[in-house]
PDB file of C-alpha atoms and ligand atoms in Angstrom:
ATOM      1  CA  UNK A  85      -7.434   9.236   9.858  1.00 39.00           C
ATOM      2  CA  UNK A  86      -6.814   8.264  14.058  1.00 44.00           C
ATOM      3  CA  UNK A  87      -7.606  10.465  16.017  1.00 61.00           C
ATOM      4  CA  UNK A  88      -5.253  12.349  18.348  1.00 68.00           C
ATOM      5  CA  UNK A  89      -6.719  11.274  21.489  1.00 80.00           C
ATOM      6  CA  UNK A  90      -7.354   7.306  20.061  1.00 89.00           C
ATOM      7  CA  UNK A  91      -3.601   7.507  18.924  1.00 89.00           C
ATOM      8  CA  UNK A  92      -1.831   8.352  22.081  1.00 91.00           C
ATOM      9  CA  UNK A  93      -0.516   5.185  23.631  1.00 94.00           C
ATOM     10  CA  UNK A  94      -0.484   6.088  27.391  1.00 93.00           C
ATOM     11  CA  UNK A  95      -4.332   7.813  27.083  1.00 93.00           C
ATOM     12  CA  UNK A  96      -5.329   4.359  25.058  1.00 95.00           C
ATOM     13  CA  UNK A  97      -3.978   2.365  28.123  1.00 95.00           C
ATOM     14  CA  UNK A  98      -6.096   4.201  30.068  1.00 95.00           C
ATOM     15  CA  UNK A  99      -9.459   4.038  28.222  1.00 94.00           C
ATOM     16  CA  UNK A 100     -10.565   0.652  29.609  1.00 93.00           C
ATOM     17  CA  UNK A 101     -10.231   1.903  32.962  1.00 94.00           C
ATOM     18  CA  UNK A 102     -12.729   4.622  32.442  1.00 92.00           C
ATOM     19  CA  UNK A 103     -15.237   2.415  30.193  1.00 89.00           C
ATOM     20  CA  UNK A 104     -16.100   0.383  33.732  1.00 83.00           C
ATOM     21  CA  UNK A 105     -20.559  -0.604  33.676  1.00 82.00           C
ATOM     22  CA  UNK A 106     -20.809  -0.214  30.297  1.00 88.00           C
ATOM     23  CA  UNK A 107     -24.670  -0.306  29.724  1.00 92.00           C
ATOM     24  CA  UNK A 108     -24.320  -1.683  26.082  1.00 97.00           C
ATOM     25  CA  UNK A 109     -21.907  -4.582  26.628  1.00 96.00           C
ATOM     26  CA  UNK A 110     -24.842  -7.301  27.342  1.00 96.00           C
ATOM     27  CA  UNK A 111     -26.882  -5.500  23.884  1.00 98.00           C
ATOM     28  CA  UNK A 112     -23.910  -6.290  21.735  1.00 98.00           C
ATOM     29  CA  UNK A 113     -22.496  -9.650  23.338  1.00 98.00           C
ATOM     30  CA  UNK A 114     -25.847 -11.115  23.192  1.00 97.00           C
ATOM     31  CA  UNK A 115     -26.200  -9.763  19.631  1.00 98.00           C
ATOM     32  CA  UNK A 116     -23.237 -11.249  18.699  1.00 98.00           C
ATOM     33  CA  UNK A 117     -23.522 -14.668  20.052  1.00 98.00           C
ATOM     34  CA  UNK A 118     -26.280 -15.337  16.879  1.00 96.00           C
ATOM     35  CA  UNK A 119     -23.944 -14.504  14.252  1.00 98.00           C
ATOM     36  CA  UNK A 120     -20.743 -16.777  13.129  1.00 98.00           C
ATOM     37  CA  UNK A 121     -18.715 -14.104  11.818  1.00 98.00           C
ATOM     38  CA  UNK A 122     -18.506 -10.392  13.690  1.00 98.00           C
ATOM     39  CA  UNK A 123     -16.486  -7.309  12.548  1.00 98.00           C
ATOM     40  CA  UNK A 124     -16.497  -4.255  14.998  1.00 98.00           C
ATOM     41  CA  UNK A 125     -15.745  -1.703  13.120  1.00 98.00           C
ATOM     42  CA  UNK A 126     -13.939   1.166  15.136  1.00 98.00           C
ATOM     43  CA  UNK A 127     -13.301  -1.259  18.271  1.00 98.00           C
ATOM     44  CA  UNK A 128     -10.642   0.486  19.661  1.00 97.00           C
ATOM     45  CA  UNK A 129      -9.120  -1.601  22.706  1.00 98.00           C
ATOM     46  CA  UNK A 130     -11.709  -4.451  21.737  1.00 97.00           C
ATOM     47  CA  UNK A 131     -13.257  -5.295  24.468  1.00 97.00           C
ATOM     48  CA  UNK A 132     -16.478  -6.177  23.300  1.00 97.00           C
ATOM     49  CA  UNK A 133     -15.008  -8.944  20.875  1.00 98.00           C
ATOM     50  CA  UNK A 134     -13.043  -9.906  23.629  1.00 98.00           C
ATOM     51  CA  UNK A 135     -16.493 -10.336  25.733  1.00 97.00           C
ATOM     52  CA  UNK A 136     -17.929 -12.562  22.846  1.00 98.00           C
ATOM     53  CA  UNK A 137     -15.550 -14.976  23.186  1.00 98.00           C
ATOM     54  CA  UNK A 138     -15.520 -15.423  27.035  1.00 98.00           C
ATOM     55  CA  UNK A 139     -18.794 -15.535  26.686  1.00 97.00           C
ATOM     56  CA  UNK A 140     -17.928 -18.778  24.155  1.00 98.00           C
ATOM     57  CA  UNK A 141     -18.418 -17.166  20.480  1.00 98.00           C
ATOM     58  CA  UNK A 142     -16.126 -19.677  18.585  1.00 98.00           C
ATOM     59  CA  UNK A 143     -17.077 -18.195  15.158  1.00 98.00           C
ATOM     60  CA  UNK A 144     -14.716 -15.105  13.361  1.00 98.00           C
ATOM     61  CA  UNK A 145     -14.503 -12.277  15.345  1.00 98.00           C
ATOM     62  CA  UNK A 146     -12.385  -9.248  14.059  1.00 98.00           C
ATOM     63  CA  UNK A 147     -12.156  -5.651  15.030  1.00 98.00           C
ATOM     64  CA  UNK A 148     -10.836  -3.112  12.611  1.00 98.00           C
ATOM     65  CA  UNK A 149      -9.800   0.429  13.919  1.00 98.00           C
ATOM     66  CA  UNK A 150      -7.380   3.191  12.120  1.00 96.00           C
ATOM     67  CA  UNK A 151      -5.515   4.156  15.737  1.00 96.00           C
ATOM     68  CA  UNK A 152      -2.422   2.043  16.355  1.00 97.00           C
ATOM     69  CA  UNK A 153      -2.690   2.712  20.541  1.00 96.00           C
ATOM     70  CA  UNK A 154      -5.919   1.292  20.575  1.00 97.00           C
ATOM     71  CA  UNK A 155      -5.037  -1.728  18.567  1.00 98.00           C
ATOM     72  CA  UNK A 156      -2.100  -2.525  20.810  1.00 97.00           C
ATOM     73  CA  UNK A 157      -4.071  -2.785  24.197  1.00 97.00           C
ATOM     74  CA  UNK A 158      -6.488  -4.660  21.429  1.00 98.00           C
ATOM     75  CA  UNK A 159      -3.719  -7.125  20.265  1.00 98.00           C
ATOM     76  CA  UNK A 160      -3.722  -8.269  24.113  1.00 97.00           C
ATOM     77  CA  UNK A 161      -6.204 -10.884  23.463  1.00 97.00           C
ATOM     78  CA  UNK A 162      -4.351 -13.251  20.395  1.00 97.00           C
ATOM     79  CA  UNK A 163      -7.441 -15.530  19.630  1.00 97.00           C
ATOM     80  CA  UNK A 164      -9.306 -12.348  17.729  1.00 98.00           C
ATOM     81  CA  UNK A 165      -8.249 -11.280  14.479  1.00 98.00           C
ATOM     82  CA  UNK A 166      -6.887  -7.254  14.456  1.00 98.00           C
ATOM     83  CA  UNK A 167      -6.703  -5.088  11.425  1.00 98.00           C
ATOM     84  CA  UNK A 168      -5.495  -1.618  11.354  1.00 98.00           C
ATOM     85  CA  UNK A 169      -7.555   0.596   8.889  1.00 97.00           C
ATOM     86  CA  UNK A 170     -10.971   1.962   8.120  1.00 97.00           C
ATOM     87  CA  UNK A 171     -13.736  -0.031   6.798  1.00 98.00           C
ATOM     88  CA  UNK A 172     -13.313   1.532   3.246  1.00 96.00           C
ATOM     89  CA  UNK A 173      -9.904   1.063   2.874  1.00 97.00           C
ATOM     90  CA  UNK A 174      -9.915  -2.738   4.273  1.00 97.00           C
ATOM     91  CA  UNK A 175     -11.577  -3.334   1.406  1.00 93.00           C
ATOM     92  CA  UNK A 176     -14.148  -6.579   2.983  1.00 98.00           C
ATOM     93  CA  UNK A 177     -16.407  -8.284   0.446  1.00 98.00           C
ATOM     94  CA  UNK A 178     -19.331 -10.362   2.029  1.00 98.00           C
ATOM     95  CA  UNK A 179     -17.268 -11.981   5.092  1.00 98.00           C
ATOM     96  CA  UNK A 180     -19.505 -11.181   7.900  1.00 98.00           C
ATOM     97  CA  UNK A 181     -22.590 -12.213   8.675  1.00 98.00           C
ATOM     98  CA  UNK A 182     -22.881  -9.406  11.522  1.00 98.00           C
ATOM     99  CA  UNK A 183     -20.945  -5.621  11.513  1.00 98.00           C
ATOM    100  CA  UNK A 184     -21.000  -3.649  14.710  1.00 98.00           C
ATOM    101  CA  UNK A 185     -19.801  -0.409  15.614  1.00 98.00           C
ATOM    102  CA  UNK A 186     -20.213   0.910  19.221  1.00 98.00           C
ATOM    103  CA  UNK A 187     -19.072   3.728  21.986  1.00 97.00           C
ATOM    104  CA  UNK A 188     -20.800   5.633  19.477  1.00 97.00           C
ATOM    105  CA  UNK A 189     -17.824   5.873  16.830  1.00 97.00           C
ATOM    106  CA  UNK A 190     -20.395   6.576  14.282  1.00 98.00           C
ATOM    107  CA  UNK A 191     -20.272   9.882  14.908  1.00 98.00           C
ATOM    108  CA  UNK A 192     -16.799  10.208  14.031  1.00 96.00           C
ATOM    109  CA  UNK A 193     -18.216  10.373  10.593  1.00 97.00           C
ATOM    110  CA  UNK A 194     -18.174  14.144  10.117  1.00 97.00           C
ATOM    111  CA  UNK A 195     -19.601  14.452   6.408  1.00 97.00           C
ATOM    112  CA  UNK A 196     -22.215  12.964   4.289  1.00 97.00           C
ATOM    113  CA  UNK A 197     -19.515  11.423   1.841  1.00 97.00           C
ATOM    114  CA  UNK A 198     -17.721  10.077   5.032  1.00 97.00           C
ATOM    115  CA  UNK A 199     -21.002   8.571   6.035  1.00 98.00           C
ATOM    116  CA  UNK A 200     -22.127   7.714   2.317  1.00 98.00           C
ATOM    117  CA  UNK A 201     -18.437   5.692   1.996  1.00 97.00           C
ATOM    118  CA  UNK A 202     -18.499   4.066   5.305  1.00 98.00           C
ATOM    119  CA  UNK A 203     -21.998   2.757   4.492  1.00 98.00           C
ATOM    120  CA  UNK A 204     -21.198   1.104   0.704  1.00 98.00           C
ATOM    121  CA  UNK A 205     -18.269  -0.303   2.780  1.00 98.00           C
ATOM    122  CA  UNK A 206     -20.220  -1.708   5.708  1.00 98.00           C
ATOM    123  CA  UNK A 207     -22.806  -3.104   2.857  1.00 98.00           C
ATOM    124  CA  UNK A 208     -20.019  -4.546   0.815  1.00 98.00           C
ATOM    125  CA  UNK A 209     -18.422  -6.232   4.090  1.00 98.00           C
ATOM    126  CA  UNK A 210     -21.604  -7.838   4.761  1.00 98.00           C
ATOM    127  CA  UNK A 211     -23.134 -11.099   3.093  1.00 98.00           C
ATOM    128  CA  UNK A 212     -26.277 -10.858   1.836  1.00 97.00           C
ATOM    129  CA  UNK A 213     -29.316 -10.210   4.934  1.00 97.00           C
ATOM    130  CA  UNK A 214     -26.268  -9.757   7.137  1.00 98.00           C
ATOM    131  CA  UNK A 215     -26.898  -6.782   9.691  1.00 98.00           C
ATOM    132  CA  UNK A 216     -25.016  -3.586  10.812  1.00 98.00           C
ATOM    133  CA  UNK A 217     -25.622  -2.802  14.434  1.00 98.00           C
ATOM    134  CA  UNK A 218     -24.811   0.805  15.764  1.00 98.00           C
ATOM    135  CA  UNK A 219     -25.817   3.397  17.926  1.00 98.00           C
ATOM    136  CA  UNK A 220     -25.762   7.352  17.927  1.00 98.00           C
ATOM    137  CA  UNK A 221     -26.584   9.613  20.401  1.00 98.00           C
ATOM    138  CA  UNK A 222     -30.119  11.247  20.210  1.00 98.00           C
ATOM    139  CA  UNK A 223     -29.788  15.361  19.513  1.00 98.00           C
ATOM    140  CA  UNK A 224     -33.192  15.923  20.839  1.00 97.00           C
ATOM    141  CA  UNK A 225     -31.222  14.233  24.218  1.00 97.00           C
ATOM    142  CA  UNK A 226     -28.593  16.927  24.121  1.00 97.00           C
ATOM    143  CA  UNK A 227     -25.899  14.893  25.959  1.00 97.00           C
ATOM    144  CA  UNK A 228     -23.819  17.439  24.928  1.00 97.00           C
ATOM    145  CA  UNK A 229     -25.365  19.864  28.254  1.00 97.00           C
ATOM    146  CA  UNK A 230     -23.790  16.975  31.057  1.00 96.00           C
ATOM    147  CA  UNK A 231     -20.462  16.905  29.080  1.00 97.00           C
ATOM    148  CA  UNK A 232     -18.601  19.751  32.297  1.00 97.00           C
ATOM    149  CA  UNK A 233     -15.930  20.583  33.842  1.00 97.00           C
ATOM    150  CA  UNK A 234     -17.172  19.721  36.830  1.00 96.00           C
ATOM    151  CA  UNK A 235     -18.160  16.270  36.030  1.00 95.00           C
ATOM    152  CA  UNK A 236     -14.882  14.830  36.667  1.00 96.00           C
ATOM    153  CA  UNK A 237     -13.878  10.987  36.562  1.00 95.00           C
ATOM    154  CA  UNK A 238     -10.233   9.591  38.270  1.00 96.00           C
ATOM    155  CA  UNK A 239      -8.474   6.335  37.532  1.00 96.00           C
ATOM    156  CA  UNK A 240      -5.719   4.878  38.037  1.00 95.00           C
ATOM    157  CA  UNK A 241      -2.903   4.383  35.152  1.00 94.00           C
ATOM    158  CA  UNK A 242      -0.254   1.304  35.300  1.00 92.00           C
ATOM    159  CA  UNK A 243       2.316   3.252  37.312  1.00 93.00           C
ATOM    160  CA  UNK A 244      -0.457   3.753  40.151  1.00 93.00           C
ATOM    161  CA  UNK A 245      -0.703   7.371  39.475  1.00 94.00           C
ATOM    162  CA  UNK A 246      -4.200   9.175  39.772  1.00 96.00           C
ATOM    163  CA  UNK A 247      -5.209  10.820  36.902  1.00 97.00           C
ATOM    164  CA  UNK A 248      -8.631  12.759  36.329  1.00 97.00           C
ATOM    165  CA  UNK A 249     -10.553  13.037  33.341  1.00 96.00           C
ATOM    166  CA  UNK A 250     -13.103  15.653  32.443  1.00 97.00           C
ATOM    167  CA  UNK A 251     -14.610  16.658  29.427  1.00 96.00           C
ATOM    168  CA  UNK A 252     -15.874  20.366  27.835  1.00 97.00           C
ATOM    169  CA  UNK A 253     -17.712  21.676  24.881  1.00 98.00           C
ATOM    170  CA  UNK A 254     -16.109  23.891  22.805  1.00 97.00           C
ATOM    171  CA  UNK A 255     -18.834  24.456  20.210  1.00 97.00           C
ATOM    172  CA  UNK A 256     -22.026  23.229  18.925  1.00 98.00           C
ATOM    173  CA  UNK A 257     -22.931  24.553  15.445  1.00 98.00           C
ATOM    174  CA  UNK A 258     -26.151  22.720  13.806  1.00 97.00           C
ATOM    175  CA  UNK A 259     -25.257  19.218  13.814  1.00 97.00           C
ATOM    176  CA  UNK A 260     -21.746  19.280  15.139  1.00 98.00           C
ATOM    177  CA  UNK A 261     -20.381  19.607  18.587  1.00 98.00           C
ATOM    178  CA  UNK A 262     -16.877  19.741  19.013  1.00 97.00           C
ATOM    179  CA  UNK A 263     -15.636  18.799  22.962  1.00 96.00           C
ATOM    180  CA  UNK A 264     -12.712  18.771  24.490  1.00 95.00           C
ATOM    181  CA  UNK A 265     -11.386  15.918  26.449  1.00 95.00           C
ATOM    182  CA  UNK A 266      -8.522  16.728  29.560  1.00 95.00           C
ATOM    183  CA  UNK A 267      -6.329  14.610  31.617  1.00 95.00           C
ATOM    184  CA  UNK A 268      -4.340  16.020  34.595  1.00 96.00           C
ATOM    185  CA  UNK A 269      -2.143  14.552  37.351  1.00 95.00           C
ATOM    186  CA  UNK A 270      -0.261  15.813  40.007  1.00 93.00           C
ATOM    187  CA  UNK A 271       2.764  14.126  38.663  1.00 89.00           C
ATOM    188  CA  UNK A 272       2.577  16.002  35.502  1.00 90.00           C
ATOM    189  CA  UNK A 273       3.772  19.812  34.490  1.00 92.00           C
ATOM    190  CA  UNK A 274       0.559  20.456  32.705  1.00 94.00           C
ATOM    191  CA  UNK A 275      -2.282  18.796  31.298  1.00 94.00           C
ATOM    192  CA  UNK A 276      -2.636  16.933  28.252  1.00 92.00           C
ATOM    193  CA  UNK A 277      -6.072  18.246  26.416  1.00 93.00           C
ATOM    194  CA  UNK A 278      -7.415  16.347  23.092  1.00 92.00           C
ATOM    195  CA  UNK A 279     -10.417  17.675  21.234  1.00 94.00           C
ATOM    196  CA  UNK A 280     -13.133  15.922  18.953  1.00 94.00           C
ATOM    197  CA  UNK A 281     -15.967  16.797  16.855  1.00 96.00           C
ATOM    198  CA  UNK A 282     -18.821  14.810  16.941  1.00 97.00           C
ATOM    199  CA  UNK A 283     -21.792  14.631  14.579  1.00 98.00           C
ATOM    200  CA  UNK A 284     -25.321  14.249  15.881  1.00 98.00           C
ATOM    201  CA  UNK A 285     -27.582  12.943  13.076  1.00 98.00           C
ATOM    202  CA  UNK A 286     -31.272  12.522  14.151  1.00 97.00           C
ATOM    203  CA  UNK A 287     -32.649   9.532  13.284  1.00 97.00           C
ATOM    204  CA  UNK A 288     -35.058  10.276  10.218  1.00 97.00           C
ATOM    205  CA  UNK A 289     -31.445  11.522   8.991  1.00 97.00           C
ATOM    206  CA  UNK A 290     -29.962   8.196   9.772  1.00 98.00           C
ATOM    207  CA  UNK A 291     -33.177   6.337   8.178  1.00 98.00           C
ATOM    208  CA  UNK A 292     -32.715   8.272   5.144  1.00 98.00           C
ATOM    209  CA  UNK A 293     -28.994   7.470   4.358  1.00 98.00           C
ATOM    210  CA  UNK A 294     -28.987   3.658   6.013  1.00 98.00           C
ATOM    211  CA  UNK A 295     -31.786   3.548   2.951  1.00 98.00           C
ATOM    212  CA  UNK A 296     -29.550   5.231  -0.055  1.00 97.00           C
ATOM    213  CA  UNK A 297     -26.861   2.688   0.974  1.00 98.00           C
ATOM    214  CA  UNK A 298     -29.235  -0.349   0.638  1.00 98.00           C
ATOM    215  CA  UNK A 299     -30.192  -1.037   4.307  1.00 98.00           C
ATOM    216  CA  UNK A 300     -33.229  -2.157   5.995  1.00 98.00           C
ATOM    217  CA  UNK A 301     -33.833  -0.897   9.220  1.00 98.00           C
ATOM    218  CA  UNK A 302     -35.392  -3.843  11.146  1.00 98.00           C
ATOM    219  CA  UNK A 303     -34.838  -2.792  14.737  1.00 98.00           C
ATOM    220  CA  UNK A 304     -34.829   0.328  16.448  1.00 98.00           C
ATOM    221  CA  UNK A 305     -34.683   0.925  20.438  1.00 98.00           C
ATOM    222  CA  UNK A 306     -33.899   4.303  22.944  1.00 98.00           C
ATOM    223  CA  UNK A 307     -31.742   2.232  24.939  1.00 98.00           C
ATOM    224  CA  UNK A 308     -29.783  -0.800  25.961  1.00 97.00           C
ATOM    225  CA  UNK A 309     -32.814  -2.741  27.952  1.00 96.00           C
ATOM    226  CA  UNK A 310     -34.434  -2.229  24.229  1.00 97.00           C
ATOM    227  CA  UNK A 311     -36.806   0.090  25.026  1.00 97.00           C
ATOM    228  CA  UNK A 312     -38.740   1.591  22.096  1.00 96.00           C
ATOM    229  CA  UNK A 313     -37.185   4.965  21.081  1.00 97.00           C
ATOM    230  CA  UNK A 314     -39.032   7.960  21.850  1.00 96.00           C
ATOM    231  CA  UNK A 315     -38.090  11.913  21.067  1.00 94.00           C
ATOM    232  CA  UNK A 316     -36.357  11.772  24.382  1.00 93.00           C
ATOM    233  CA  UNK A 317     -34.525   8.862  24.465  1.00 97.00           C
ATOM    234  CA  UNK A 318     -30.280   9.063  24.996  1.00 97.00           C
ATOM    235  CA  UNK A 319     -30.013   6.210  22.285  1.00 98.00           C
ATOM    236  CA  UNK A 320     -30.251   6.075  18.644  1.00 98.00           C
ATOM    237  CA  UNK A 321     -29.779   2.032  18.830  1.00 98.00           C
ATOM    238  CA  UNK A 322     -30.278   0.530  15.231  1.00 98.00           C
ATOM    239  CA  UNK A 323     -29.958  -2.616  13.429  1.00 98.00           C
ATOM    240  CA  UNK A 324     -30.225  -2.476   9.710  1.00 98.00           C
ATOM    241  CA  UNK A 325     -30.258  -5.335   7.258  1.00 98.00           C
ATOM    242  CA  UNK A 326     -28.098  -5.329   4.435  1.00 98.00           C
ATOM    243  CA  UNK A 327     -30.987  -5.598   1.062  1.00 95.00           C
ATOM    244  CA  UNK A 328     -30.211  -5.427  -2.694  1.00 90.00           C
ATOM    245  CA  UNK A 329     -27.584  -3.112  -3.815  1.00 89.00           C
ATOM    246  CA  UNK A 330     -28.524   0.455  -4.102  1.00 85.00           C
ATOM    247  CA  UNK A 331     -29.159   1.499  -7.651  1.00 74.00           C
TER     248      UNK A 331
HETATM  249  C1  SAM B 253     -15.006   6.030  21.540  1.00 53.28           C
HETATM  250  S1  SAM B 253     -13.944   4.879  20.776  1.00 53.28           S
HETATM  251  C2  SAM B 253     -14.957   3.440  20.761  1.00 53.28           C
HETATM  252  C3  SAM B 253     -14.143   2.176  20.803  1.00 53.28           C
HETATM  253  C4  SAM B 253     -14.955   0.883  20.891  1.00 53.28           C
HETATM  254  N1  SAM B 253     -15.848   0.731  19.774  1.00 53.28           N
HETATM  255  C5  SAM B 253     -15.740   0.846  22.171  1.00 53.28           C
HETATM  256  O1  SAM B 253     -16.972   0.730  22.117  1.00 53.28           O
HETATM  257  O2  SAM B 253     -15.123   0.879  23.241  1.00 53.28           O
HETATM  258  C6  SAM B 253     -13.983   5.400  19.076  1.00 53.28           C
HETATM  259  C7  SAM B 253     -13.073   4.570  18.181  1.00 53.28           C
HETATM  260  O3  SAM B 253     -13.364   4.896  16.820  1.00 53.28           O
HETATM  261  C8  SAM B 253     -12.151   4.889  16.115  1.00 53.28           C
HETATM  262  N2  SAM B 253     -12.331   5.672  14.881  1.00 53.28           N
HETATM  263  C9  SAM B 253     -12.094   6.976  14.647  1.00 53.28           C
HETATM  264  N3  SAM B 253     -12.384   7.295  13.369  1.00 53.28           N
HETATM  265  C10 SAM B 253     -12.817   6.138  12.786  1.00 53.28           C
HETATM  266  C11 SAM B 253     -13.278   5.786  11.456  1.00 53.28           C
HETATM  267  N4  SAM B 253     -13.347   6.688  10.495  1.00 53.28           N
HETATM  268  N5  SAM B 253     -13.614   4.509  11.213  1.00 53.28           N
HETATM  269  C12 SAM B 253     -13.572   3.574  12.204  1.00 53.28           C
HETATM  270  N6  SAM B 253     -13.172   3.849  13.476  1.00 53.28           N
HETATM  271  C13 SAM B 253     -12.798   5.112  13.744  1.00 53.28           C
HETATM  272  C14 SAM B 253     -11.148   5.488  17.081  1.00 53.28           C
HETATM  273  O4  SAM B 253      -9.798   5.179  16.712  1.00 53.28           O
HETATM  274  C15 SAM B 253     -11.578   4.839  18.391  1.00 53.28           C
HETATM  275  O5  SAM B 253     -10.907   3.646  18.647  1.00 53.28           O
END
């Protein structure tokens, strides 16, 4: 299922413009330079495929996402492959030698089936000691505390209109926060307000179902210089092998 926010064409024109210095673009272009064929798995306007091959990947690279708005700012670069779907429904047997799935969009996995499904996919998709990189966001971080009112980003859409951005929490309950995301202008009546939940697994959590689905998890780091995690780190940054099939 999209969601609202990701489906909205105007807000998905805007997204690149407020994903400027992102920290994890040299972690996953680098990661992806070793490995012939990529899928990014929730890529959304895809730049980070598109990085990979300015950076001179010449292998596969394709990006999967169910939101059609962030597919067609994707479909702006031609020489990457775009599919519109989830990773269960696409249906991928052992084509990719490397999976990614970043901006944290793994936490757009709200229940354990979702997770349990995605995972058998993402194993499934992969060839045989292929790898699934991903990060979460640490709960013992609490990101969830900066995400106010106050905090309040501007940019500038296509028309040269300024338009800020701010973000809210509406609820945490155990694992879940749900926040809401606002855009306002001066050139509009009123503004337009999306809202997501967002699951924050810890990471024995994580361990514990990567292993269920057949994964090995061979790397672990708090943050994009690959620092070792710690209990306070922002990052839950994790590369897991696919192994054997689960029994
Ligand atoms: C925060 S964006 C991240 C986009 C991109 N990966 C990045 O790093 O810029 C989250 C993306 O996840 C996608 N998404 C939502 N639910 C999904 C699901 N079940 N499977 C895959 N992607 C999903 C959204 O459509 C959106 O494009």
């Amino acid at each position: 299922m999209a969601d609202r926010l990701f489906d909205d064409y105007y807000l998905a024109s805007l997204y690149d413009r407020l994903s400027v210095d992102r920290g994890d673009e040299q972690y996953y272009v680098q990661l992806m330079a070793s490995a012939p064929r990529v899928l990014d798995v929730g890529c959304g306007t895809g730049t980070l495929l598109h990085r990979a091959r300015l950076a001179g990947h010449t292998g596969r690279l394709c990006g999967i996402d169910p939101a059609a708005a962030m597919l067609a700012q994707a479909r702006r670069h031609p020489d990457i492959e775009w599919v519109q779907s989830t990773l269960p429904e696409a249906g991928f047997l052992a084509e990719f030698d490397l999976l990614v799935m970043t901006g944290h969009a793994f936490q757009t996995l709200l229940t354990d089936d979702d997770v349990r499904a995605f995972l058998a996919a993402a194993h499934r998709a992969l060839v045989p000691g292929g790898h699934f990189a991903f990060e979460t966001r640490n709960p013992r971080h609490r990101a969830w505390e900066g995400w106010t009112p106050d905090d309040v980003v501007e940019v500038c859409d296509d028309r040269g209109r300024t338009v800020r951005v701010w973000h809210d929490v509406a609820e945490v309950r155990g694992e879940y926060v749900t926040v809401t995301e606002t855009y306002a202008s001066d050139a509009w009546p009123e503004p337009v307000v999306g809202r997501e939940t967002l699951r924050f697994l810890p990471a024995e959590a994580l361990d514990h179902v990567l292993a269920a689905a057949g994964f090995v998890v061979d790397e672990r780091y708090g943050d994009w210089d690959r620092s070792l995690m710690t209990p306070a780190s922002r990052e839950i940054i994790t590369v897991a092998r696919r192994g054997p099939d689960p029994r």
